Every structure is written in structure tokens, then in C-alpha cells.
Tab-separated table of C-alpha atoms in Angstrom:
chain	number	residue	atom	x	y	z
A	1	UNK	CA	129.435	60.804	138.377
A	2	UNK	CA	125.688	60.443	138.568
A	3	UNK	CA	125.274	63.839	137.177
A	4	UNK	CA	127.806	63.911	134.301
A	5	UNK	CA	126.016	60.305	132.830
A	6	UNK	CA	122.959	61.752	133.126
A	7	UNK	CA	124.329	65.210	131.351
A	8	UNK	CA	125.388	62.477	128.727
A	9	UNK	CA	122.463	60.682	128.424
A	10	UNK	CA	120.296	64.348	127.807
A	11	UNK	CA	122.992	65.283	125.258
A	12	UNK	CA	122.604	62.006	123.286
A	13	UNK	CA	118.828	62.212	123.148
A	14	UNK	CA	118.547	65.447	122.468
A	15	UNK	CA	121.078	64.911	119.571
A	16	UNK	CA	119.102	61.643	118.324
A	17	UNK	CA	115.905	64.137	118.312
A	18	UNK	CA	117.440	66.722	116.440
A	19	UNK	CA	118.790	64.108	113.701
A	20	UNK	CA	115.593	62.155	113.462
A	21	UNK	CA	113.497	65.732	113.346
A	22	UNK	CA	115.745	66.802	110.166
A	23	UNK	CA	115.959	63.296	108.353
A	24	UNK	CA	112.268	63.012	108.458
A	25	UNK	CA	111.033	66.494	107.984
A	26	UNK	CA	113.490	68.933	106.136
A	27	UNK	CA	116.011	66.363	103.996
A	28	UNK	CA	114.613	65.133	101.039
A	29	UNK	CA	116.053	64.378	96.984
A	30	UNK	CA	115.831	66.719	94.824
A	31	UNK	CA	116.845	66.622	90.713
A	32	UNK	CA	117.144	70.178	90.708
A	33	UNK	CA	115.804	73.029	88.396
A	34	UNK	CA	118.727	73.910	86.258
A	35	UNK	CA	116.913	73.714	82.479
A	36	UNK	CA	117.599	77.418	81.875
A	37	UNK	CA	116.427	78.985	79.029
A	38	UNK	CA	118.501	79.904	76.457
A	39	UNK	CA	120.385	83.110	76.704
A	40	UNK	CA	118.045	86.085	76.272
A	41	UNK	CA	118.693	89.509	74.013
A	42	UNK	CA	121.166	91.079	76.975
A	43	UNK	CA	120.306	94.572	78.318
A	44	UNK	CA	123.182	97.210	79.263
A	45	UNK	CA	121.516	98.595	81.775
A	46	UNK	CA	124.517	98.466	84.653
A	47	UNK	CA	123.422	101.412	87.353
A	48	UNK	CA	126.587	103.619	87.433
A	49	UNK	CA	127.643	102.237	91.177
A	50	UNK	CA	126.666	99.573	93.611
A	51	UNK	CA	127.261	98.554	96.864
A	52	UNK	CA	126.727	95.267	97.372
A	53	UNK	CA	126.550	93.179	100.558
A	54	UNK	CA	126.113	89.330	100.917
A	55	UNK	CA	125.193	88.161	104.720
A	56	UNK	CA	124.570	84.692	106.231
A	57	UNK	CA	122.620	85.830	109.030
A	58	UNK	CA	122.612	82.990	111.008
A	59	UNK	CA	118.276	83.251	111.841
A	60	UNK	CA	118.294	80.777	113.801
A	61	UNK	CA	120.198	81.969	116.390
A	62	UNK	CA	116.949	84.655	117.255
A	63	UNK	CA	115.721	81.506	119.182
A	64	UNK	CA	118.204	81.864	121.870
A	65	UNK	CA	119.127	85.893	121.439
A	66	UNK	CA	116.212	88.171	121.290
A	67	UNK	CA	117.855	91.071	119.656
A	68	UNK	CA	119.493	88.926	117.003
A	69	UNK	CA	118.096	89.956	113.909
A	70	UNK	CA	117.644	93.802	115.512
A	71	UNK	CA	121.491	93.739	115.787
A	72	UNK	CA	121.669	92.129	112.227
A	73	UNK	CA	120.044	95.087	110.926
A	74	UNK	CA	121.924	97.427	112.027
A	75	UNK	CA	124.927	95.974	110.829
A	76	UNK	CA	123.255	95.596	107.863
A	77	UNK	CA	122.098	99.670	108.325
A	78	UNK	CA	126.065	101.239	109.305
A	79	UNK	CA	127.325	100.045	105.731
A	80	UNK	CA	124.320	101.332	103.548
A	81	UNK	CA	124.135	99.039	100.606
A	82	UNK	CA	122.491	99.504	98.049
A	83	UNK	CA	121.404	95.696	97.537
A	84	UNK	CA	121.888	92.641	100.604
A	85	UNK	CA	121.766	88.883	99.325
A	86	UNK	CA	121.267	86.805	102.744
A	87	UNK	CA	121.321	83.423	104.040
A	88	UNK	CA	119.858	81.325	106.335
A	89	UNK	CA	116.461	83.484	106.622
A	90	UNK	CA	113.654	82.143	108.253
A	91	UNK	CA	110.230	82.800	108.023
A	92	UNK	CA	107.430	82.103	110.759
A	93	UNK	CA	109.531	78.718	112.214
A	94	UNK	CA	110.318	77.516	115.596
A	95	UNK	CA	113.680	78.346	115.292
A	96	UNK	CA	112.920	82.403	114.766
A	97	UNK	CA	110.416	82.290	117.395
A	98	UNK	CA	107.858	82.398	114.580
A	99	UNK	CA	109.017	85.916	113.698
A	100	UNK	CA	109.475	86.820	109.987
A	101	UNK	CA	113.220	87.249	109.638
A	102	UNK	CA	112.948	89.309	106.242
A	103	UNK	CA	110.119	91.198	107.254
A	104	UNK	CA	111.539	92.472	110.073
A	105	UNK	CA	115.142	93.164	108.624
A	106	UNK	CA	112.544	95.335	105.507
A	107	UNK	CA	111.027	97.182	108.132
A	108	UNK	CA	114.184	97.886	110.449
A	109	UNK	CA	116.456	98.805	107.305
A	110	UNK	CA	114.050	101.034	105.699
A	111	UNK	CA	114.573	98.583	102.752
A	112	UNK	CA	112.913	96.648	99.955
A	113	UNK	CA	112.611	92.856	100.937
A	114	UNK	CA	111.755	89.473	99.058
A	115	UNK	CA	111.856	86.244	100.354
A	116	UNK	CA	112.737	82.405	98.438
A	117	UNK	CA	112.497	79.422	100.291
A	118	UNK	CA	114.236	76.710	99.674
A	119	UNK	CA	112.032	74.274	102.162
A	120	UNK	CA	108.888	74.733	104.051
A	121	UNK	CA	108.093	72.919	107.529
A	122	UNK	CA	104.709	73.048	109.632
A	123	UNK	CA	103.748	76.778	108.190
A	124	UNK	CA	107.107	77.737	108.303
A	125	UNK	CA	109.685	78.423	105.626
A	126	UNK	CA	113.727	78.254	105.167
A	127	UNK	CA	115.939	80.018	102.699
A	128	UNK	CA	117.447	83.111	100.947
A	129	UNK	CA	116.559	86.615	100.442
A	130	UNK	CA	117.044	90.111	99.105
A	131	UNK	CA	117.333	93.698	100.344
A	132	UNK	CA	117.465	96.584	98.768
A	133	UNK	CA	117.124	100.114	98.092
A	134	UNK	CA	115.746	99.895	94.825
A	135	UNK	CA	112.637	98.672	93.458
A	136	UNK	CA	111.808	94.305	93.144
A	137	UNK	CA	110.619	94.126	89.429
A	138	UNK	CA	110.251	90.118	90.122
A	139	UNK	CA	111.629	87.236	91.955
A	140	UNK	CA	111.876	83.354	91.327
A	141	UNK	CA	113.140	80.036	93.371
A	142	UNK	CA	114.932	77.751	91.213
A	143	UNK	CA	115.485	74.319	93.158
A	144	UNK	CA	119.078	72.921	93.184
A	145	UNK	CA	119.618	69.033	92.465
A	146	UNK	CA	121.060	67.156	96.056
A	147	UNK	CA	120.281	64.680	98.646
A	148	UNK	CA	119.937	66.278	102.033
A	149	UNK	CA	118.816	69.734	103.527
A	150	UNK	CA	117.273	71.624	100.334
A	151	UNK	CA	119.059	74.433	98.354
A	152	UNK	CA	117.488	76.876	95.935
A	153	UNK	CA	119.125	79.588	93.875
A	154	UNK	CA	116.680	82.943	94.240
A	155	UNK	CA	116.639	85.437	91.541
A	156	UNK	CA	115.222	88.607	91.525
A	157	UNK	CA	114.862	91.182	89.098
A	158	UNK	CA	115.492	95.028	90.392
A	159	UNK	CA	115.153	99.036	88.996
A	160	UNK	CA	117.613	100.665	91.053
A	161	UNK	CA	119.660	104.226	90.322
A	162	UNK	CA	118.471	103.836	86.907
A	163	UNK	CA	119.503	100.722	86.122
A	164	UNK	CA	118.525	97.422	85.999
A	165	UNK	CA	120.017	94.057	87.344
A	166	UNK	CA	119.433	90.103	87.828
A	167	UNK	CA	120.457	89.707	91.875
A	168	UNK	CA	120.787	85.757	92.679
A	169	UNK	CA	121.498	84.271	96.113
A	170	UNK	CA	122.334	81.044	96.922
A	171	UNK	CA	123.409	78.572	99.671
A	172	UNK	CA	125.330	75.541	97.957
A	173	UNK	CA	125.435	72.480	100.425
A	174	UNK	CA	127.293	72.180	103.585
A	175	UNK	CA	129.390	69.685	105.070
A	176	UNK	CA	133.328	70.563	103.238
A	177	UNK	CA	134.285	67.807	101.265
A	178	UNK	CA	132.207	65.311	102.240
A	179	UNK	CA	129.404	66.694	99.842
A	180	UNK	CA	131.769	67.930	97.045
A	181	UNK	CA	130.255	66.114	94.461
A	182	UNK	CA	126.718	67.465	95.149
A	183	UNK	CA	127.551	71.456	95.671
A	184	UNK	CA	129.489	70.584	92.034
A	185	UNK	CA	126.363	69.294	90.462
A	186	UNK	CA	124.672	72.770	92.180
A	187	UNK	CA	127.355	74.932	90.830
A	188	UNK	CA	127.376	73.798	87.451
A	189	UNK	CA	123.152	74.350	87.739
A	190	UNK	CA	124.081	78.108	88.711
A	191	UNK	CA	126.264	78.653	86.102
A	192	UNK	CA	123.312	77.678	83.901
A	193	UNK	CA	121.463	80.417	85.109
A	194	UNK	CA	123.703	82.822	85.464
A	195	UNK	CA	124.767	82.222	81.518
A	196	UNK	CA	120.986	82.606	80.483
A	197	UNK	CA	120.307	86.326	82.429
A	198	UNK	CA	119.531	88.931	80.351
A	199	UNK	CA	120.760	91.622	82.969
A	200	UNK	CA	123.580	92.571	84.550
A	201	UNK	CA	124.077	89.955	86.803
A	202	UNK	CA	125.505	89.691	90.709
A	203	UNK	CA	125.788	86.525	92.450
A	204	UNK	CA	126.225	86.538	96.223
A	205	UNK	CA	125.518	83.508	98.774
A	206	UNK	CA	127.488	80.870	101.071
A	207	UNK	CA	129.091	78.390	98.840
A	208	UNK	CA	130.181	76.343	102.053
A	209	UNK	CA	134.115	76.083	100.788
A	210	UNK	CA	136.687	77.918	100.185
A	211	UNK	CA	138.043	79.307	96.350
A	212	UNK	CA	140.587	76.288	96.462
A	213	UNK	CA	137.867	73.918	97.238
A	214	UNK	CA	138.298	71.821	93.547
A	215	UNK	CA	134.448	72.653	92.872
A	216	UNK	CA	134.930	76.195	93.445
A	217	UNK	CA	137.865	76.734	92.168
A	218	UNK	CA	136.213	75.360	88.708
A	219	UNK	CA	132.855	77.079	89.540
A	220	UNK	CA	134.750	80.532	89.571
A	221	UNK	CA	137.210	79.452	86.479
A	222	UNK	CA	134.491	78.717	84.063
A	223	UNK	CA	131.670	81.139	85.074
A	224	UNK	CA	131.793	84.265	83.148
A	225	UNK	CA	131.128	86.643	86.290
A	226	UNK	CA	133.849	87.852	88.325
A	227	UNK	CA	134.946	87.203	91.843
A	228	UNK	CA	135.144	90.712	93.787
A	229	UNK	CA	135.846	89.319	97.047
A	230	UNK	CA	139.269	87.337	97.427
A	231	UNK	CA	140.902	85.702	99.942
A	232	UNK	CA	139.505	86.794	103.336
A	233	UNK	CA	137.958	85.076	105.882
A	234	UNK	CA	134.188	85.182	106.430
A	235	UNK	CA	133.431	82.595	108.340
A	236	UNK	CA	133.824	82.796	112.289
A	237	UNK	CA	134.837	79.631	113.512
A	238	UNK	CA	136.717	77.926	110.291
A	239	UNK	CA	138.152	81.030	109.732
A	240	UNK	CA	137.409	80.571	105.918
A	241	UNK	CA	136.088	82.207	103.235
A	242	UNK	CA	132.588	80.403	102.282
A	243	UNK	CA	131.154	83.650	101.447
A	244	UNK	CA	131.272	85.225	98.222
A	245	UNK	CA	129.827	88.238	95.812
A	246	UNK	CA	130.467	87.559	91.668
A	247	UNK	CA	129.963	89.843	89.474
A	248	UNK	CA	129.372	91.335	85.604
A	249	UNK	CA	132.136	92.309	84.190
A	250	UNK	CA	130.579	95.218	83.149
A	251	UNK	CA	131.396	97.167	86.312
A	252	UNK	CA	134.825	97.414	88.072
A	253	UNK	CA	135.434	96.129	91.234
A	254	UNK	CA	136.346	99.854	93.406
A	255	UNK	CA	136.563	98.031	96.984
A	256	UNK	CA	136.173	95.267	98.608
A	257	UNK	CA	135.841	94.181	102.574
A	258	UNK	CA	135.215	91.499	105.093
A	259	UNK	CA	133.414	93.263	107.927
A	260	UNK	CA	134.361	92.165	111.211
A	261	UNK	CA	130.704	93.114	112.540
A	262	UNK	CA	127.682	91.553	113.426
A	263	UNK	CA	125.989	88.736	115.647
A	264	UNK	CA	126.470	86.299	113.199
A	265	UNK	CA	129.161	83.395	112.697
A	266	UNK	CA	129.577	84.898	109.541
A	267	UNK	CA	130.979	88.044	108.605
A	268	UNK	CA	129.352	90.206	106.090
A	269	UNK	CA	131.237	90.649	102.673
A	270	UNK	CA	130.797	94.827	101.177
A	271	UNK	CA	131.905	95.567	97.785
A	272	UNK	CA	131.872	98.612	95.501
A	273	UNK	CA	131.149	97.888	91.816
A	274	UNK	CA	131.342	101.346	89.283
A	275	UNK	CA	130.412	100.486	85.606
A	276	UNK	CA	133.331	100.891	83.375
């Protein structure tokens, strides 16, 4: 009996610690960047087919399995897309054993890489990123308006098969409903974004609810991309689907799959767009 309060006791502290250590360091408010500039001249310049993969890799989880993100990129390697949005990347922290998550997934995939942060902690760094085949033209971190951990939308800009395209990946707010109203304020700041690109635009990330969250159901209903993955279940424990690609309507969507692979408690999300 001895034992098990004393389990307790180690549980609570270490719980209080982890709390304290994310209240004081890592949340903060933000207002957000989501003053877009007004739509630009827009360039038809959709590459003929993509293959497009969005990924919450979970980094963190390198801090207790070695070969985490080596298995993540080989999951990421079997499927061959063409362009990976990914979540939950970190860069030089505690938590990825001061390893460079996106650096090593470039240099294991054979890829193109670029990093956005959407907070930085003691030399360390937290947030989304891009891999792909192609060619990074440029890349920006727009900060999204909220009260807790810190969200960003990351845009790059990429020459790939000919083509060019605006890739953005985001991680909207966690915590279901509980935070509706603030991944709602987020959303609407996307769709800002996404209304001013002047490419063919893809949006993939974690949106941290499902399509008939109220939120996303609007986000997706008033947004002029299209949703090209419906319905399935990415993440591993809710069994819901949080994770989502959007795209142009420019291209047609030619496939779309949950893949039931990787270390991660998500699953990744593969589809096949072919401009029309």
C-alpha cells in the first residue's frame, strides 16, 4: 500500500511539473497574423499530378523510441510523394533528444525539407514542415490568434514537375470542443490566406476535430479548396479523422487513402490530385 501511494505521489508531481513547465514556458496569447493581402494576379501553373501526403509525426515520441523518426521515414519513403505537410516536428528540443526532426527525415527521404515553428524553447523549436521532391522557391510562418500552446500556418512556395504551387500546413488547436471557439477564430485566419494565394493551393495539417465538428464543418463549407480526404479515421486512439489534405479545384481528386502505417498515433493521409 506503501508502494502504490508513493507510485501516486510520483505521478502527481511529475504531472504538476509537466503543467507548470508548459504554462510558464510554451503557452502564451497570441492575436494572430491573419491580415492577408489582397488576392494576387492567380497563376495556372497546376503540375499535371501530385501525390500528396499530410503526417502528424508524433516527434516527440523519439525521446522514448530511438528509431522513431527512422521508421517515420520510411513510411514516409514506401508511398513516394511527391510533397509531405507534417506535424508536430521538432527541432533541437529535449523532447527529440536534441536531434533535428526535419533534417533528418530530408536526409533519410532523399527529399527537400523546410521547417516553421510555431514556438521556440531554450534553443529549441516546435512546429510544422514540408517535404518534397521538388524545389522550395520560399517559405513563411504566419502566427494563428489563441490562448494556449502556439499555432502557426506555414506556407511555402514550390517548382515541382513543372509546375508551381502554394503548400500550407497547419496544426489548429487541440483539446475537441473545449477550444472550439479558438480553432474557429484560426480557421477563419486560414481561409484568409488561403483566399489571397496566387498559386495553386494545397492545404494539409491536423485540425484536431472531425468534418462534423461545427467549426470544421463551416471551415470546409466556405473555403473555396476542396476536401480530398473524407470520412476515415486518422487518428489512433479517437479513432477520428483530425487529419486532412484540401485542395484547388483545379486538379481532380484520382485517390485517396488512410494508411494504416507508421509509428505514429496518427495515420498518414495519401492522395492523388491530376489537373483537369
Amino acid at each position: 500500500m506503501r508502494f502504490v501511494r508513493k507510485a501516486v505521489l510520483v505521478v502527481a508531481v511529475i504531472a504538476v511539473i509537466f503543467m507548470a513547465y508548459r504554462f510558464l514556458a510554451i503557452y502564451e496569447w497570441r492575436g494572430g497574423e491573419c491580415r492577408a493581402s489582397h488576392p494576387a494576379t492567380f497563376h495556372n501553373s497546376y503540375p499535371k499530378r501530385l501525390v500528396v501526403m499530410t503526417y502528424n509525426i508524433e516527434g516527440h515520441a523519439a525521446l522514448l523510441r530511438s528509431d522513431h523518426i527512422e521508421r517515420i521515414a520510411a513510411t514516409i519513403a514506401k508511398y513516394h510523394p511527391d510533397v509531405v505537410g507534417l506535424n508536430e516536428a521538432h527541432r533541437n528540443t529535449w523532447q527529440s533528444r536534441f536531434h533535428d526532426n526535419v533534417d533528418q527525415l530530408r536526409r533519410l527521404t532523399h527529399m527537400n525539407g523546410a521547417f516553421g515553428a510555431s514556438y521556440e524553447f531554450m534553443n529549441g523549436a516546435f512546429g510544422n514542415a514540408v517535404l518534397t521532391r521538388g524545389t522550395i522557391r520560399s517559405a513563411d510562418v504566419h502566427k494563428l490568434p489563441g490562448t494556449g500552446e502556439p499555432r502557426s500556418l506555414f506556407d511555402t512556395v514550390i517548382d515541382i514537375d513543372g509546375g508551381t504551387i502554394e503548400m500550407s500546413v497547419t496544426h489548429t488547436t487541440a483539446w475537441g470542443s473545449v477550444n472550439r471557439e479558438t480553432r474557429e477564430t484560426q480557421l477563419k485566419c486560414i481561409e484568409q490566406h488561403i483566399r489571397a494565394s496566387a498559386w495553386p493551393h494545397i492545404l494539409t495539417g491536423d485540425l484536431n476535430a472531425p468534418p462534423d465538428a461545427p467549426e470544421i464543418a463551416a471551415f470546409l463549407a466556405s473555403n473555396p479548396l476542396q476536401l480530398a480526404n473524407q470520412g476515415q479515421p486518422t487518428h489512433k486512439v479517437t479513432e477520428k479523422q483530425l487529419d486532412y489534405i484540401l485542395a484547388d479545384r483545379g486538379w481532380r481528386v484520382a485517390s485517396a487513402r488512410v494508411l494504416d502505417d507508421g509509428p505514429s498515433d496518427h495515420r498518414p493521409v495519401l492522395v492523388e490530385l491530376v489537373h483537369q
